[in-house]
PDB file of C-alpha atoms in Angstrom:
ATOM      1  CA  UNK A   3      35.881   3.703  -7.352  1.00 68.00           C
ATOM      2  CA  UNK A   4      33.745   0.661  -6.890  1.00 78.00           C
ATOM      3  CA  UNK A   5      31.354   0.981  -4.024  1.00 78.00           C
ATOM      4  CA  UNK A   6      31.887  -1.278  -0.888  1.00 85.00           C
ATOM      5  CA  UNK A   7      29.397  -3.998  -0.070  1.00 88.00           C
ATOM      6  CA  UNK A   8      27.878  -1.915   2.484  1.00 91.00           C
ATOM      7  CA  UNK A   9      27.393   1.118   0.108  1.00 89.00           C
ATOM      8  CA  UNK A  10      26.121  -1.140  -2.579  1.00 86.00           C
ATOM      9  CA  UNK A  11      23.445  -2.412  -0.151  1.00 91.00           C
ATOM     10  CA  UNK A  12      22.695   1.200   0.846  1.00 93.00           C
ATOM     11  CA  UNK A  13      22.329   2.127  -2.733  1.00 91.00           C
ATOM     12  CA  UNK A  14      20.251  -0.666  -3.478  1.00 93.00           C
ATOM     13  CA  UNK A  15      17.843   0.162  -0.603  1.00 94.00           C
ATOM     14  CA  UNK A  16      17.669   3.713  -1.861  1.00 95.00           C
ATOM     15  CA  UNK A  17      16.671   2.601  -5.284  1.00 96.00           C
ATOM     16  CA  UNK A  18      13.842   0.461  -3.931  1.00 96.00           C
ATOM     17  CA  UNK A  19      12.607   3.143  -1.652  1.00 96.00           C
ATOM     18  CA  UNK A  20      12.749   5.663  -4.462  1.00 96.00           C
ATOM     19  CA  UNK A  21      11.071   3.439  -6.954  1.00 96.00           C
ATOM     20  CA  UNK A  22       8.237   2.341  -4.635  1.00 96.00           C
ATOM     21  CA  UNK A  23       7.581   5.977  -4.022  1.00 96.00           C
ATOM     22  CA  UNK A  24       7.770   7.217  -7.612  1.00 97.00           C
ATOM     23  CA  UNK A  25       5.698   4.199  -8.810  1.00 96.00           C
ATOM     24  CA  UNK A  26       2.881   4.954  -6.177  1.00 96.00           C
ATOM     25  CA  UNK A  27       2.889   8.638  -7.117  1.00 96.00           C
ATOM     26  CA  UNK A  28       2.960   8.296 -10.839  1.00 96.00           C
ATOM     27  CA  UNK A  29       2.282   4.867 -12.046  1.00 94.00           C
ATOM     28  CA  UNK A  30       4.783   2.168 -12.882  1.00 94.00           C
ATOM     29  CA  UNK A  31       4.705   2.871 -16.650  1.00 92.00           C
ATOM     30  CA  UNK A  32       5.094   6.520 -16.120  1.00 95.00           C
ATOM     31  CA  UNK A  33       8.235   6.215 -14.501  1.00 96.00           C
ATOM     32  CA  UNK A  34      11.744   5.448 -16.102  1.00 95.00           C
ATOM     33  CA  UNK A  35      14.779   3.957 -14.822  1.00 95.00           C
ATOM     34  CA  UNK A  36      16.717   7.283 -15.183  1.00 94.00           C
ATOM     35  CA  UNK A  37      14.062   9.073 -13.048  1.00 96.00           C
ATOM     36  CA  UNK A  38      14.428   6.353 -10.155  1.00 96.00           C
ATOM     37  CA  UNK A  39      18.123   6.785 -10.225  1.00 95.00           C
ATOM     38  CA  UNK A  40      18.125  10.317 -10.272  1.00 95.00           C
ATOM     39  CA  UNK A  41      15.617  10.290  -7.404  1.00 96.00           C
ATOM     40  CA  UNK A  42      17.896   7.968  -5.506  1.00 95.00           C
ATOM     41  CA  UNK A  43      20.863  10.309  -6.081  1.00 93.00           C
ATOM     42  CA  UNK A  44      22.716   7.638  -8.236  1.00 91.00           C
ATOM     43  CA  UNK A  45      23.674   7.440 -11.861  1.00 88.00           C
ATOM     44  CA  UNK A  46      21.709   5.615 -14.421  1.00 85.00           C
ATOM     45  CA  UNK A  47      24.850   3.390 -15.284  1.00 83.00           C
ATOM     46  CA  UNK A  48      24.597   1.796 -11.739  1.00 84.00           C
ATOM     47  CA  UNK A  49      21.115   0.388 -12.181  1.00 90.00           C
ATOM     48  CA  UNK A  50      22.021  -2.791 -13.856  1.00 86.00           C
ATOM     49  CA  UNK A  51      24.393  -3.783 -11.116  1.00 86.00           C
ATOM     50  CA  UNK A  52      21.304  -4.009  -8.961  1.00 91.00           C
ATOM     51  CA  UNK A  53      18.454  -5.293 -11.196  1.00 93.00           C
ATOM     52  CA  UNK A  54      18.049  -7.150 -14.410  1.00 93.00           C
ATOM     53  CA  UNK A  55      15.414  -4.828 -15.871  1.00 92.00           C
ATOM     54  CA  UNK A  56      12.784  -2.239 -14.965  1.00 93.00           C
ATOM     55  CA  UNK A  57      10.253  -5.051 -14.602  1.00 91.00           C
ATOM     56  CA  UNK A  58      12.527  -6.727 -11.962  1.00 92.00           C
ATOM     57  CA  UNK A  59      12.908  -3.372 -10.295  1.00 94.00           C
ATOM     58  CA  UNK A  60       8.988  -2.901 -10.194  1.00 93.00           C
ATOM     59  CA  UNK A  61       8.425  -6.481  -8.885  1.00 91.00           C
ATOM     60  CA  UNK A  62      10.988  -5.882  -6.085  1.00 93.00           C
ATOM     61  CA  UNK A  63      10.097  -2.257  -5.279  1.00 94.00           C
ATOM     62  CA  UNK A  64       6.375  -2.989  -4.960  1.00 92.00           C
ATOM     63  CA  UNK A  65       7.107  -6.196  -2.845  1.00 91.00           C
ATOM     64  CA  UNK A  66       9.312  -4.135  -0.596  1.00 90.00           C
ATOM     65  CA  UNK A  67       6.645  -1.364  -0.164  1.00 91.00           C
ATOM     66  CA  UNK A  68       3.967  -3.837   0.555  1.00 90.00           C
ATOM     67  CA  UNK A  69       6.173  -5.768   2.934  1.00 86.00           C
ATOM     68  CA  UNK A  70       6.949  -2.611   4.854  1.00 84.00           C
ATOM     69  CA  UNK A  71       3.181  -1.929   5.211  1.00 80.00           C
ATOM     70  CA  UNK A  72       2.475  -5.449   6.713  1.00 71.00           C
ATOM     71  CA  UNK A  73       5.446  -4.903   9.126  1.00 67.00           C
ATOM     72  CA  UNK A  74       4.240  -1.435  10.140  1.00 62.00           C
ATOM     73  CA  UNK A  75       3.434  -0.310  13.607  1.00 61.00           C
ATOM     74  CA  UNK A  76      -0.126   0.322  12.433  1.00 60.00           C
ATOM     75  CA  UNK A  77      -0.679  -3.297  11.932  1.00 71.00           C
ATOM     76  CA  UNK A  78       0.386  -4.032  15.496  1.00 75.00           C
ATOM     77  CA  UNK A  79      -2.269  -2.081  17.190  1.00 82.00           C
ATOM     78  CA  UNK A  80      -6.184  -2.377  17.231  1.00 87.00           C
ATOM     79  CA  UNK A  81      -8.504  -2.434  14.161  1.00 90.00           C
ATOM     80  CA  UNK A  82      -9.486   1.109  15.446  1.00 91.00           C
ATOM     81  CA  UNK A  83      -5.903   2.304  15.271  1.00 90.00           C
ATOM     82  CA  UNK A  84      -5.436   0.814  11.769  1.00 91.00           C
ATOM     83  CA  UNK A  85      -8.695   2.410  10.529  1.00 93.00           C
ATOM     84  CA  UNK A  86      -7.698   5.827  11.903  1.00 93.00           C
ATOM     85  CA  UNK A  87      -4.292   5.699  10.262  1.00 92.00           C
ATOM     86  CA  UNK A  88      -5.204   4.099   6.961  1.00 94.00           C
ATOM     87  CA  UNK A  89      -8.658   6.053   6.517  1.00 96.00           C
ATOM     88  CA  UNK A  90      -7.075   9.396   7.454  1.00 96.00           C
ATOM     89  CA  UNK A  91      -6.341  12.554   5.360  1.00 97.00           C
ATOM     90  CA  UNK A  92      -2.812  12.206   5.905  1.00 96.00           C
ATOM     91  CA  UNK A  93      -2.726   8.637   4.235  1.00 95.00           C
ATOM     92  CA  UNK A  94      -4.945  10.017   1.478  1.00 97.00           C
ATOM     93  CA  UNK A  95      -2.379  12.749   0.879  1.00 96.00           C
ATOM     94  CA  UNK A  96       0.589  10.442   1.044  1.00 94.00           C
ATOM     95  CA  UNK A  97       0.274   8.574  -2.155  1.00 94.00           C
ATOM     96  CA  UNK A  98       3.971   7.804  -2.448  1.00 94.00           C
ATOM     97  CA  UNK A  99       4.290   6.540   1.004  1.00 92.00           C
ATOM     98  CA  UNK A 100       0.853   4.886   1.316  1.00 91.00           C
ATOM     99  CA  UNK A 101      -0.921   1.616   0.220  1.00 94.00           C
ATOM    100  CA  UNK A 102       0.368   0.346  -2.995  1.00 94.00           C
ATOM    101  CA  UNK A 103      -2.779  -1.548  -3.721  1.00 96.00           C
ATOM    102  CA  UNK A 104      -4.859   1.701  -3.451  1.00 96.00           C
ATOM    103  CA  UNK A 105      -2.236   3.665  -5.403  1.00 95.00           C
ATOM    104  CA  UNK A 106      -1.812   1.155  -8.208  1.00 95.00           C
ATOM    105  CA  UNK A 107      -4.590  -1.233  -8.235  1.00 93.00           C
ATOM    106  CA  UNK A 108      -5.683  -1.288 -11.756  1.00 93.00           C
ATOM    107  CA  UNK A 109      -1.968  -1.213 -12.967  1.00 93.00           C
ATOM    108  CA  UNK A 110      -1.241  -4.013 -10.533  1.00 93.00           C
ATOM    109  CA  UNK A 111      -4.013  -6.065 -12.233  1.00 93.00           C
ATOM    110  CA  UNK A 112      -2.247  -5.543 -15.578  1.00 92.00           C
ATOM    111  CA  UNK A 113       1.136  -6.846 -14.518  1.00 89.00           C
ATOM    112  CA  UNK A 114       1.967 -10.385 -15.897  1.00 89.00           C
ATOM    113  CA  UNK A 115       0.663 -13.060 -13.548  1.00 90.00           C
ATOM    114  CA  UNK A 116       4.185 -14.187 -12.447  1.00 85.00           C
ATOM    115  CA  UNK A 117       4.879 -10.639 -11.205  1.00 85.00           C
ATOM    116  CA  UNK A 118       1.721 -10.417  -9.113  1.00 90.00           C
ATOM    117  CA  UNK A 119       2.666 -13.076  -6.447  1.00 90.00           C
ATOM    118  CA  UNK A 120       3.880 -10.153  -3.953  1.00 90.00           C
ATOM    119  CA  UNK A 121       0.406  -8.472  -4.543  1.00 93.00           C
ATOM    120  CA  UNK A 122      -1.347 -11.589  -3.715  1.00 94.00           C
ATOM    121  CA  UNK A 123       0.693 -12.166  -0.734  1.00 92.00           C
ATOM    122  CA  UNK A 124       0.184  -8.725   0.613  1.00 92.00           C
ATOM    123  CA  UNK A 125      -3.600  -8.728   0.132  1.00 95.00           C
ATOM    124  CA  UNK A 126      -3.612 -12.278   2.047  1.00 96.00           C
ATOM    125  CA  UNK A 127      -1.588 -10.530   4.923  1.00 92.00           C
ATOM    126  CA  UNK A 128      -4.004  -7.829   5.212  1.00 93.00           C
ATOM    127  CA  UNK A 129      -7.160 -10.244   5.186  1.00 96.00           C
ATOM    128  CA  UNK A 130      -5.204 -12.287   7.870  1.00 94.00           C
ATOM    129  CA  UNK A 131      -4.709  -9.122  10.106  1.00 92.00           C
ATOM    130  CA  UNK A 132      -8.427  -8.317   9.690  1.00 93.00           C
ATOM    131  CA  UNK A 133      -9.319 -11.787  10.906  1.00 95.00           C
ATOM    132  CA  UNK A 134      -6.919 -11.478  13.721  1.00 93.00           C
ATOM    133  CA  UNK A 135      -8.545  -8.038  14.773  1.00 91.00           C
ATOM    134  CA  UNK A 136     -12.075  -9.841  14.541  1.00 90.00           C
ATOM    135  CA  UNK A 137     -10.613 -12.582  17.173  1.00 92.00           C
ATOM    136  CA  UNK A 138      -9.165  -9.763  19.432  1.00 90.00           C
ATOM    137  CA  UNK A 139     -12.550  -8.030  19.420  1.00 85.00           C
ATOM    138  CA  UNK A 140     -14.192 -11.269  20.720  1.00 88.00           C
ATOM    139  CA  UNK A 141     -15.704 -12.276  17.436  1.00 88.00           C
ATOM    140  CA  UNK A 142     -15.138 -15.645  15.462  1.00 91.00           C
ATOM    141  CA  UNK A 143     -13.018 -15.003  12.513  1.00 90.00           C
ATOM    142  CA  UNK A 144     -15.194 -14.478   9.448  1.00 94.00           C
ATOM    143  CA  UNK A 145     -13.155 -14.586   6.256  1.00 96.00           C
ATOM    144  CA  UNK A 146     -15.811 -13.137   3.941  1.00 96.00           C
ATOM    145  CA  UNK A 147     -16.248 -10.219   6.397  1.00 95.00           C
ATOM    146  CA  UNK A 148     -12.417  -9.631   6.424  1.00 95.00           C
ATOM    147  CA  UNK A 149     -12.205  -9.652   2.782  1.00 97.00           C
ATOM    148  CA  UNK A 150     -15.203  -7.101   2.533  1.00 96.00           C
ATOM    149  CA  UNK A 151     -13.491  -4.899   4.992  1.00 95.00           C
ATOM    150  CA  UNK A 152     -10.147  -4.840   3.246  1.00 96.00           C
ATOM    151  CA  UNK A 153     -11.943  -3.935   0.039  1.00 97.00           C
ATOM    152  CA  UNK A 154     -13.801  -1.272   1.752  1.00 97.00           C
ATOM    153  CA  UNK A 155     -10.644   0.144   3.208  1.00 96.00           C
ATOM    154  CA  UNK A 156      -8.670   0.033  -0.241  1.00 97.00           C
ATOM    155  CA  UNK A 157     -11.907   1.337  -2.111  1.00 97.00           C
ATOM    156  CA  UNK A 158     -12.604   4.192   0.345  1.00 98.00           C
ATOM    157  CA  UNK A 159      -8.923   5.262  -0.019  1.00 97.00           C
ATOM    158  CA  UNK A 160      -9.269   5.178  -3.864  1.00 97.00           C
ATOM    159  CA  UNK A 161     -12.424   6.898  -3.872  1.00 98.00           C
ATOM    160  CA  UNK A 162     -11.430   9.611  -1.456  1.00 98.00           C
ATOM    161  CA  UNK A 163      -8.481  10.326  -3.606  1.00 97.00           C
ATOM    162  CA  UNK A 164     -10.496  10.637  -6.750  1.00 97.00           C
ATOM    163  CA  UNK A 165     -13.240  13.050  -5.771  1.00 98.00           C
ATOM    164  CA  UNK A 166     -12.601  16.815  -6.293  1.00 98.00           C
ATOM    165  CA  UNK A 167     -14.667  17.629  -3.281  1.00 98.00           C
ATOM    166  CA  UNK A 168     -12.734  17.783   0.007  1.00 97.00           C
ATOM    167  CA  UNK A 169     -16.046  17.449   2.250  1.00 98.00           C
ATOM    168  CA  UNK A 170     -17.120  14.241   0.222  1.00 98.00           C
ATOM    169  CA  UNK A 171     -13.501  12.862   0.348  1.00 98.00           C
ATOM    170  CA  UNK A 172     -13.638  13.247   4.231  1.00 98.00           C
ATOM    171  CA  UNK A 173     -16.980  11.770   4.446  1.00 98.00           C
ATOM    172  CA  UNK A 174     -15.799   8.727   2.362  1.00 98.00           C
ATOM    173  CA  UNK A 175     -13.162   7.963   4.829  1.00 98.00           C
ATOM    174  CA  UNK A 176     -15.143   8.597   7.902  1.00 97.00           C
ATOM    175  CA  UNK A 177     -18.023   6.474   6.828  1.00 97.00           C
ATOM    176  CA  UNK A 178     -16.115   3.611   5.975  1.00 97.00           C
ATOM    177  CA  UNK A 179     -13.925   3.916   9.062  1.00 96.00           C
ATOM    178  CA  UNK A 180     -17.096   4.028  11.182  1.00 94.00           C
ATOM    179  CA  UNK A 181     -18.718   1.074   9.484  1.00 93.00           C
ATOM    180  CA  UNK A 182     -15.640  -1.252   9.626  1.00 91.00           C
ATOM    181  CA  UNK A 183     -15.004  -0.542  13.234  1.00 89.00           C
ATOM    182  CA  UNK A 184     -18.728  -0.791  14.114  1.00 85.00           C
ATOM    183  CA  UNK A 185     -19.142   2.632  15.187  1.00 72.00           C
ATOM    184  CA  UNK A 186     -21.973   3.551  12.530  1.00 54.00           C
ATOM    185  CA  UNK A 187     -25.217   4.050  13.994  1.00 51.00           C
ATOM    186  CA  UNK A 188     -28.220   2.863  12.289  1.00 50.00           C
ATOM    187  CA  UNK A 189     -30.380   6.011  11.860  1.00 46.00           C
ATOM    188  CA  UNK A 190     -34.219   5.601  11.930  1.00 45.00           C
ATOM    189  CA  UNK A 191     -36.064   6.856   8.793  1.00 45.00           C
ATOM    190  CA  UNK A 192     -37.553  10.154   9.382  1.00 50.00           C
ATOM    191  CA  UNK A 193     -41.320  10.444   8.721  1.00 44.00           C
TER     192      UNK A 193
END
């Protein structure tokens, strides 16, 4: 029996959500179409009714995941709220539900140029949010600082996931969170 239009729409959404999660957890090239379809609770045969290829799925699933982040509640609050959420042990642990760029950065860079448009749009969106937070904090927007702050957030998340020392991992998150939000205190050098 053929699914209704509403069922087909729901199935497509489940495939996108599942693919985005699995790609972030394992890498794009490590996840096959069969694993995505199984994770979505669907048969492999239905895949090509939704996507032309795995490459098409990857592009759409990653765009979907990044768009969800830009529309997330965390971005509607203050910079402090975003920093507490993004640079948290919970986000660090939630690779499959977290930042796509932090989870897949080097792999995203190896995608064909034509498939990196959603990544570029996402990073531009994060920079724009950072500039908005500068304005809301009473500062003149500084694009260079906004780019450096976004890079610091992503880099800190990557590094905190990479180390095998939980204390260092937490220290990385906290240090960048404090620096970007202006809470870091310059300490005098002890004599």
